[in-house]
Amino acid sequence: MNTTETKSSFQDKLDQDLCIEPKDTMPDEYRKHLIRQISQHAHSEVIGMQPEGNWITRAPSLRAKQILLAKIQDEGGHGLYLYSTAETLGISREEMIEQLHTGKAKYSNIFNYPALTWADIGAIGWLVDGAAIVNQVSLQKTSYGPYARAMVRICKEESFHQRQGYEIMTNMMKGTKEQQEMAQDAMNRWWWPSLMMFGPHDSDSPHSGNAFVWKIKRKSNDELRQRFIDKTVQQAETIGLTIPDSDLKWNETKNCYDHGEINWEEFRRVVNGNGPCNKQRMTHHIKVHNEGAWVREAAAAYAKANAK
Amino acid sequence: MDTQLDLWEVFIQKKDGSEHAHAGSVHASDSKMALQNARDIYTRRNEGTSIWVVPSNYITASNPEDAQMLFDPSTEKVYRHPTFYVVPAGAKQI
């Protein structure tokens, strides 16, 4: 099939708001964009297990430990849904892991921050998963069928993650003065990085142009960030937490909140490898991956022996 | 020598964007015939937008006797559902 034909059948489907499926013809750039985005999404789910895993042995009750384990298990599962989605585009699992380890593929910047106290587990579930949900809900309408279906499944499962985080924050705000301060401290440290999760401002977003034309992205970074702020402020106020932004105020005319400047210098510094945990996250992933090599070898050897 | 040919499982995508779901099976000598037969048997009334066929012997199914062991444990894990959590009065959109 020649390039013009590829373009027109692809464009026809997009124009009619139909899904693109693995066997459909698609421009190379569309395929590349999706591989980059979906593998980054998958890596984020998997790396995101680390800051939370840090608290499994120190969860304050058996109930809290069961919930945290279930949540982390979900993140691992979500990573696997997304890796298999990316595989439908012709990239192998080995290549994706290689790209993560060499730094060619990124993961969400938020996981380069540490979970210092138990309140951080609350803030991660409520704010980080809350921000991820806003983004993922909009991706349920993305143009690539397997990605859209993975998002539907993930959103359904993720609804408990945010609630368990909010529950932790709610309970701490009902606790001692020290517990309340701990919750507010976690809020102060996670609020701005959560806003950065939506990426640069629309006026400064390098990957957005084609992503809109191809209907991969359905809402802009700023639109999604605004939606997250507008729903989260009320939740913070309800339990007595303060949003650490002195410029935050309700804008009657626009019918949404105005917020202060995001520190993009910090964002760039962390994205470029100089956040508090970048090295730790990657060292851990590489170590665990290499330590698991014997399991994959043993499984392959067993299958080979049994095939004879 | 008479033969009923090989067994293939058929998966149909019912409409744009939906997943492929198991519809039934067909007999065929190769994948091309299996697709053709699946099309003739399972999509006569506009039921599909895409078909997958898989040789039946490539499908490994769980044993019904193991169902309890496999699936019951998750019923105890009620905390995996959002309804397990009490949202404080007044909190919205969570």
Coordinates of C-alpha atoms in Angstrom, one line a residue:
Chain A
M1 CA 0.0 0.0 0.0
N2 CA 1.4 3.4 -0.9
T3 CA 1.8 6.3 1.6
T4 CA -1.1 8.3 0.2
E5 CA -3.4 5.4 0.7
T6 CA -2.2 4.7 4.2
K7 CA -2.8 8.3 5.1
S8 CA -6.2 8.4 3.7
S9 CA -7.7 5.3 5.3
F10 CA -6.0 6.3 8.6
Q11 CA -7.3 9.8 8.3
D12 CA -10.8 8.5 7.4
K13 CA -11.0 6.5 10.6
L14 CA -9.8 9.4 12.7
D15 CA -12.3 11.8 11.0
Q16 CA -15.1 9.4 11.9
D17 CA -13.8 9.0 15.5
L18 CA -13.2 5.3 14.9
C19 CA -10.5 3.4 16.7
I20 CA -7.2 2.5 15.1
E21 CA -6.5 -1.2 15.7
P22 CA -3.1 -3.0 15.5
K23 CA -3.6 -4.4 12.0
D24 CA -4.8 -1.0 10.5
T25 CA -2.3 0.9 8.5
M26 CA -0.9 3.9 10.4
P27 CA 1.8 6.5 9.8
D28 CA 5.2 5.6 11.3
E29 CA 5.1 8.8 13.4
Y30 CA 1.8 7.8 14.9
R31 CA 3.2 4.4 15.8
K32 CA 6.4 5.9 17.3
H33 CA 4.5 8.5 19.3
L34 CA 2.3 5.8 20.8
I35 CA 5.2 3.5 21.6
R36 CA 6.9 6.4 23.4
Q37 CA 3.8 7.4 25.3
I38 CA 2.5 3.9 26.2
S39 CA 5.9 2.6 27.3
Q40 CA 6.5 5.7 29.4
H41 CA 3.1 5.1 31.0
A42 CA 3.9 1.4 31.6
H43 CA 7.3 2.3 33.2
S44 CA 5.6 4.9 35.4
E45 CA 3.2 2.2 36.8
V46 CA 6.2 -0.1 37.6
I47 CA 8.6 2.5 39.0
G48 CA 5.6 3.9 41.0
M49 CA 5.7 0.7 43.0
Q50 CA 8.9 1.7 44.6
P51 CA 8.0 4.7 46.8
E52 CA 5.0 2.8 48.1
G53 CA 6.8 -0.5 48.5
N54 CA 9.0 1.4 50.9
W55 CA 6.1 1.5 53.4
I56 CA 4.8 -2.1 53.3
T57 CA 6.7 -3.3 56.3
R58 CA 6.0 -0.1 58.3
A59 CA 2.2 0.2 57.6
P60 CA 0.5 1.2 60.8
S61 CA -2.0 -1.7 60.9
L62 CA -2.7 -5.0 59.2
R63 CA -5.6 -3.4 57.5
A64 CA -3.4 -0.6 56.1
K65 CA -0.8 -3.2 55.0
Q66 CA -3.4 -5.3 53.1
I67 CA -4.7 -2.2 51.3
L68 CA -1.2 -1.0 50.4
L69 CA -0.2 -4.4 49.1
A70 CA -3.4 -4.6 47.0
K71 CA -2.7 -1.1 45.6
I72 CA 0.9 -1.9 44.7
Q73 CA -0.2 -5.2 43.1
D74 CA -2.6 -3.2 41.0
E75 CA 0.2 -0.8 39.8
G76 CA 2.2 -3.9 38.7
G77 CA -0.8 -5.2 36.9
H78 CA -1.4 -1.8 35.2
G79 CA 2.2 -1.8 34.0
L80 CA 1.7 -5.2 32.4
Y81 CA -1.6 -4.2 30.7
L82 CA 0.3 -1.2 29.2
Y83 CA 3.4 -3.2 28.2
S84 CA 1.2 -5.6 26.3
T85 CA -0.6 -2.7 24.7
A86 CA 2.8 -1.3 23.5
E87 CA 3.7 -4.8 22.2
T88 CA 0.7 -4.6 19.7
L89 CA 2.7 -1.8 18.0
G90 CA 5.7 -4.1 17.3
I91 CA 8.1 -3.3 20.1
S92 CA 9.3 -6.1 22.4
R93 CA 9.3 -6.1 26.2
E94 CA 13.1 -6.5 26.1
E95 CA 13.5 -3.4 24.0
M96 CA 11.2 -1.4 26.3
I97 CA 13.1 -2.4 29.4
E98 CA 16.4 -1.7 27.7
Q99 CA 15.2 1.8 26.8
L100 CA 14.2 2.4 30.4
H101 CA 17.6 1.3 31.7
T102 CA 19.6 3.3 29.2
G103 CA 17.4 6.4 29.9
K104 CA 16.0 6.5 26.3
A105 CA 12.5 6.0 27.7
K106 CA 11.3 8.0 30.7
Y107 CA 8.8 7.4 33.5
S108 CA 6.6 9.9 35.3
N109 CA 8.8 12.5 37.1
I110 CA 6.7 12.3 40.2
F111 CA 8.3 9.0 41.3
N112 CA 11.7 10.7 41.7
Y113 CA 10.4 12.1 44.9
P114 CA 10.7 10.1 48.2
A115 CA 7.8 8.8 50.4
L116 CA 9.2 10.1 53.7
T117 CA 6.3 9.5 56.2
W118 CA 3.1 7.4 56.3
A119 CA 1.2 10.6 55.4
D120 CA 3.1 10.5 52.0
I121 CA 1.3 7.2 51.3
G122 CA -2.0 9.1 51.8
A123 CA -0.8 12.0 49.6
I124 CA 0.4 9.7 46.8
G125 CA -3.0 7.9 46.7
W126 CA -5.1 11.0 46.9
L127 CA -3.0 13.5 44.8
V128 CA -0.7 11.4 42.6
D129 CA -3.3 8.8 41.7
G130 CA -5.9 11.6 41.6
A131 CA -3.9 13.4 39.0
A132 CA -3.3 10.2 37.1
I133 CA -7.0 9.4 37.1
V134 CA -7.9 12.8 35.5
N135 CA -5.4 12.1 32.8
Q136 CA -6.4 8.5 32.3
V137 CA -10.1 9.2 32.1
S138 CA -9.5 11.5 29.2
L139 CA -7.3 8.8 27.5
Q140 CA -10.3 6.4 27.6
K141 CA -11.2 8.2 24.4
T142 CA -7.7 8.0 22.8
S143 CA -7.7 6.9 19.1
Y144 CA -5.6 3.7 19.5
G145 CA -8.1 0.9 20.4
P146 CA -5.9 -1.3 22.7
Y147 CA -4.7 1.8 24.6
A148 CA -8.3 3.1 25.1
R149 CA -9.4 -0.4 26.3
A150 CA -6.5 -0.6 28.8
M151 CA -7.4 2.8 30.1
V152 CA -11.0 1.7 30.7
R153 CA -9.8 -1.2 32.7
I154 CA -7.2 0.8 34.7
C155 CA -9.6 3.6 35.6
K156 CA -12.1 1.1 36.9
E157 CA -9.5 -0.5 39.1
E158 CA -7.9 2.8 40.1
S159 CA -10.9 4.3 41.8
F160 CA -10.1 2.6 45.1
H161 CA -6.5 4.0 45.0
Q162 CA -7.5 7.6 45.4
R163 CA -10.1 6.8 48.1
Q164 CA -7.6 4.8 50.3
G165 CA -5.2 7.8 50.1
Y166 CA -7.9 10.3 51.0
E167 CA -8.9 8.0 53.9
I168 CA -5.4 8.1 55.3
M169 CA -5.3 11.9 55.1
T170 CA -8.8 12.2 56.6
N171 CA -7.8 10.0 59.5
M172 CA -4.6 11.9 60.2
M173 CA -6.4 15.2 60.1
K174 CA -8.7 13.7 62.8
G175 CA -5.7 12.7 64.9
T176 CA -3.1 14.4 67.1
K177 CA -1.5 17.7 66.3
E178 CA 1.6 15.9 65.2
Q179 CA -0.4 13.7 62.8
Q180 CA -2.1 16.8 61.4
E181 CA 1.2 18.4 60.8
M182 CA 2.5 15.3 59.2
A183 CA -0.5 15.3 56.8
Q184 CA 0.0 19.0 56.0
D185 CA 3.7 18.5 55.4
A186 CA 3.0 15.6 52.9
M187 CA 0.4 17.9 51.2
N188 CA 3.0 20.7 50.9
R189 CA 5.6 18.4 49.4
W190 CA 3.3 16.5 46.9
W191 CA 1.0 19.3 45.7
W192 CA 3.4 21.0 43.2
P193 CA 5.0 17.8 41.8
S194 CA 1.4 16.6 41.3
L195 CA 0.5 19.7 39.2
M196 CA 3.7 19.1 37.2
M197 CA 2.5 15.6 36.3
F198 CA 0.3 17.1 33.6
G199 CA 3.4 18.3 31.8
P200 CA 4.5 21.8 30.5
H201 CA 2.0 24.5 29.8
D202 CA 0.2 24.2 26.4
S203 CA 2.2 27.1 25.1
D204 CA 5.4 25.1 25.8
S205 CA 4.4 21.5 25.1
P206 CA 6.7 19.9 22.5
H207 CA 4.7 16.7 21.8
S208 CA 1.2 18.0 21.8
G209 CA 0.7 19.2 18.1
N210 CA 0.4 15.8 16.4
A211 CA -1.0 14.1 19.5
F212 CA -4.2 16.3 19.0
V213 CA -4.3 15.8 15.2
W214 CA -4.1 12.1 15.7
K215 CA -6.6 12.2 18.6
I216 CA -4.2 10.4 20.9
K217 CA -4.5 13.3 23.3
R218 CA -8.1 14.6 23.8
K219 CA -7.5 17.3 26.4
S220 CA -4.6 19.7 26.8
N221 CA -2.1 19.6 29.7
D222 CA -3.5 22.9 31.1
E223 CA -7.2 21.7 30.8
L224 CA -6.4 18.5 32.6
R225 CA -4.4 20.3 35.3
Q226 CA -7.2 22.8 35.8
R227 CA -9.7 20.0 36.2
F228 CA -7.5 18.3 38.8
I229 CA -7.1 21.6 40.8
D230 CA -10.8 22.4 40.7
K231 CA -11.9 19.1 42.1
T232 CA -9.0 18.7 44.7
V233 CA -9.2 22.1 46.4
Q234 CA -12.7 21.3 47.8
Q235 CA -11.5 17.8 49.0
A236 CA -8.5 19.4 50.9
E237 CA -10.8 22.1 52.5
T238 CA -13.3 19.4 53.6
I239 CA -10.7 17.7 55.8
G240 CA -8.9 20.9 56.9
L241 CA -5.8 20.7 54.7
T242 CA -4.3 23.9 53.2
I243 CA -3.2 24.0 49.5
P244 CA 0.4 25.3 49.6
D245 CA -0.3 28.1 47.1
S246 CA -0.8 31.7 48.3
D247 CA -2.0 32.7 44.8
L248 CA -4.8 30.1 44.7
K249 CA -8.1 31.8 44.5
W250 CA -11.5 31.3 42.9
N251 CA -12.0 33.2 39.6
E252 CA -15.7 34.1 39.3
T253 CA -15.4 35.1 35.6
K254 CA -13.6 31.9 34.5
N255 CA -15.5 29.7 36.9
C256 CA -12.4 27.9 38.0
Y257 CA -9.4 28.4 40.3
D258 CA -6.4 30.6 39.4
H259 CA -3.1 29.2 40.7
G260 CA 0.4 30.3 41.3
E261 CA 3.5 29.9 39.1
I262 CA 4.7 26.3 38.7
N263 CA 8.5 26.0 39.3
W264 CA 9.4 24.6 35.9
E265 CA 13.1 25.0 36.7
E266 CA 12.7 22.3 39.4
F267 CA 10.7 20.2 36.9
R268 CA 13.5 20.3 34.3
R269 CA 16.1 19.6 37.0
V270 CA 14.3 16.5 38.1
V271 CA 13.4 15.3 34.6
N272 CA 17.0 15.6 33.7
G273 CA 18.1 13.2 36.4
N274 CA 18.8 15.4 39.4
G275 CA 15.8 14.8 41.5
P276 CA 16.1 13.3 45.0
C277 CA 15.5 9.6 43.9
N278 CA 16.3 9.3 40.2
K279 CA 19.4 7.2 40.7
Q280 CA 17.9 5.1 43.5
R281 CA 14.8 4.3 41.3
M282 CA 16.8 3.2 38.3
T283 CA 19.6 1.4 40.3
H284 CA 16.8 -0.6 42.1
H285 CA 15.0 -1.5 38.8
I286 CA 18.2 -2.7 37.1
K287 CA 19.3 -4.7 40.2
V288 CA 16.0 -6.5 40.5
H289 CA 15.8 -7.1 36.8
N290 CA 19.3 -8.6 36.8
E291 CA 18.6 -10.6 39.9
G292 CA 15.5 -12.1 38.3
A293 CA 17.4 -13.3 35.2
W294 CA 17.9 -16.8 36.6
V295 CA 14.1 -17.2 37.0
R296 CA 13.5 -16.5 33.3
E297 CA 16.4 -18.8 32.3
A298 CA 15.1 -21.6 34.5
A299 CA 11.5 -21.2 33.0
A300 CA 12.9 -21.4 29.5
A301 CA 15.1 -24.4 30.3
Y302 CA 12.2 -26.2 31.9
A303 CA 9.9 -25.6 28.9
K304 CA 12.7 -26.8 26.6
A305 CA 13.3 -29.9 28.6
N306 CA 9.6 -30.7 28.7
A307 CA 9.1 -30.1 24.9
K308 CA 11.4 -33.1 24.1
Chain B
M1 CA -9.8 -40.8 4.1
D2 CA -12.6 -38.6 5.5
T3 CA -11.8 -35.8 7.9
Q4 CA -13.8 -33.1 9.7
L5 CA -10.7 -30.8 9.6
D6 CA -9.2 -29.0 12.6
L7 CA -11.0 -27.1 15.2
W8 CA -10.6 -23.3 15.5
E9 CA -11.9 -20.9 18.1
V10 CA -13.5 -17.7 16.8
F11 CA -13.3 -14.2 18.5
I12 CA -15.4 -11.3 17.2
Q13 CA -15.1 -7.6 17.7
K14 CA -18.7 -6.6 17.8
K15 CA -18.2 -2.9 17.2
D16 CA -15.5 -0.3 16.7
G17 CA -13.3 0.1 19.8
S18 CA -14.6 -3.0 21.7
E19 CA -12.5 -6.0 22.6
H20 CA -12.7 -9.3 20.7
A21 CA -14.9 -11.8 22.5
H22 CA -15.3 -15.5 22.1
A23 CA -18.2 -16.4 19.8
G24 CA -17.8 -20.1 19.1
S25 CA -15.7 -22.4 16.9
V26 CA -15.4 -23.6 13.3
H27 CA -13.7 -26.4 11.5
A28 CA -11.2 -25.6 8.8
S29 CA -8.0 -26.9 7.2
D30 CA -6.0 -23.7 7.6
S31 CA -6.2 -20.1 8.9
K32 CA -7.6 -18.7 5.7
M33 CA -10.5 -21.2 5.6
A34 CA -11.1 -20.7 9.3
L35 CA -11.5 -16.9 8.8
Q36 CA -13.8 -17.4 5.9
N37 CA -15.9 -19.9 7.7
A38 CA -16.0 -17.7 10.8
R39 CA -17.2 -14.8 8.7
D40 CA -19.9 -17.0 7.1
I41 CA -21.1 -18.5 10.3
Y42 CA -20.8 -15.8 13.0
T43 CA -21.2 -12.5 11.2
R44 CA -24.2 -12.9 8.8
R45 CA -26.1 -10.1 10.5
N46 CA -23.6 -7.3 10.7
E47 CA -22.4 -8.7 14.1
G48 CA -18.8 -7.8 13.7
T49 CA -16.0 -5.4 12.6
S50 CA -13.1 -7.8 13.0
I51 CA -12.5 -11.5 13.5
W52 CA -9.7 -13.5 15.2
V53 CA -9.3 -17.3 14.7
V54 CA -7.0 -19.4 16.9
P55 CA -6.4 -23.2 16.6
S56 CA -8.3 -24.6 19.6
N57 CA -5.4 -26.7 20.7
Y58 CA -3.4 -23.5 21.3
I59 CA -5.9 -22.5 24.1
T60 CA -5.1 -23.6 27.6
A61 CA -8.1 -23.4 29.8
S62 CA -8.3 -23.4 33.6
N63 CA -9.8 -26.5 35.2
P64 CA -13.3 -26.1 36.5
E65 CA -12.3 -28.0 39.6
D66 CA -9.8 -25.3 40.4
A67 CA -12.3 -22.5 40.2
Q68 CA -12.7 -22.2 44.0
M69 CA -9.0 -22.1 44.6
L70 CA -8.4 -19.6 41.8
F71 CA -11.2 -17.1 42.3
D72 CA -12.6 -17.3 45.8
P73 CA -9.7 -15.5 47.6
S74 CA -10.5 -12.3 45.8
T75 CA -14.0 -12.1 47.3
E76 CA -12.4 -11.6 50.7
K77 CA -10.5 -8.6 49.5
V78 CA -13.3 -6.1 49.7
Y79 CA -10.8 -3.3 50.1
R80 CA -10.0 -3.5 46.4
H81 CA -13.4 -1.8 45.8
P82 CA -14.0 1.9 46.2
T83 CA -17.2 1.3 48.1
F84 CA -15.1 -0.1 51.0
Y85 CA -14.0 3.4 51.9
V86 CA -16.2 6.0 53.8
V87 CA -15.8 9.4 52.2
P88 CA -16.2 12.2 54.7
A89 CA -19.4 14.2 54.4
G90 CA -19.0 17.1 52.0
A91 CA -16.1 15.7 49.9
K92 CA -17.1 15.8 46.3
Q93 CA -15.9 14.1 43.1
I94 CA -13.9 11.4 44.7

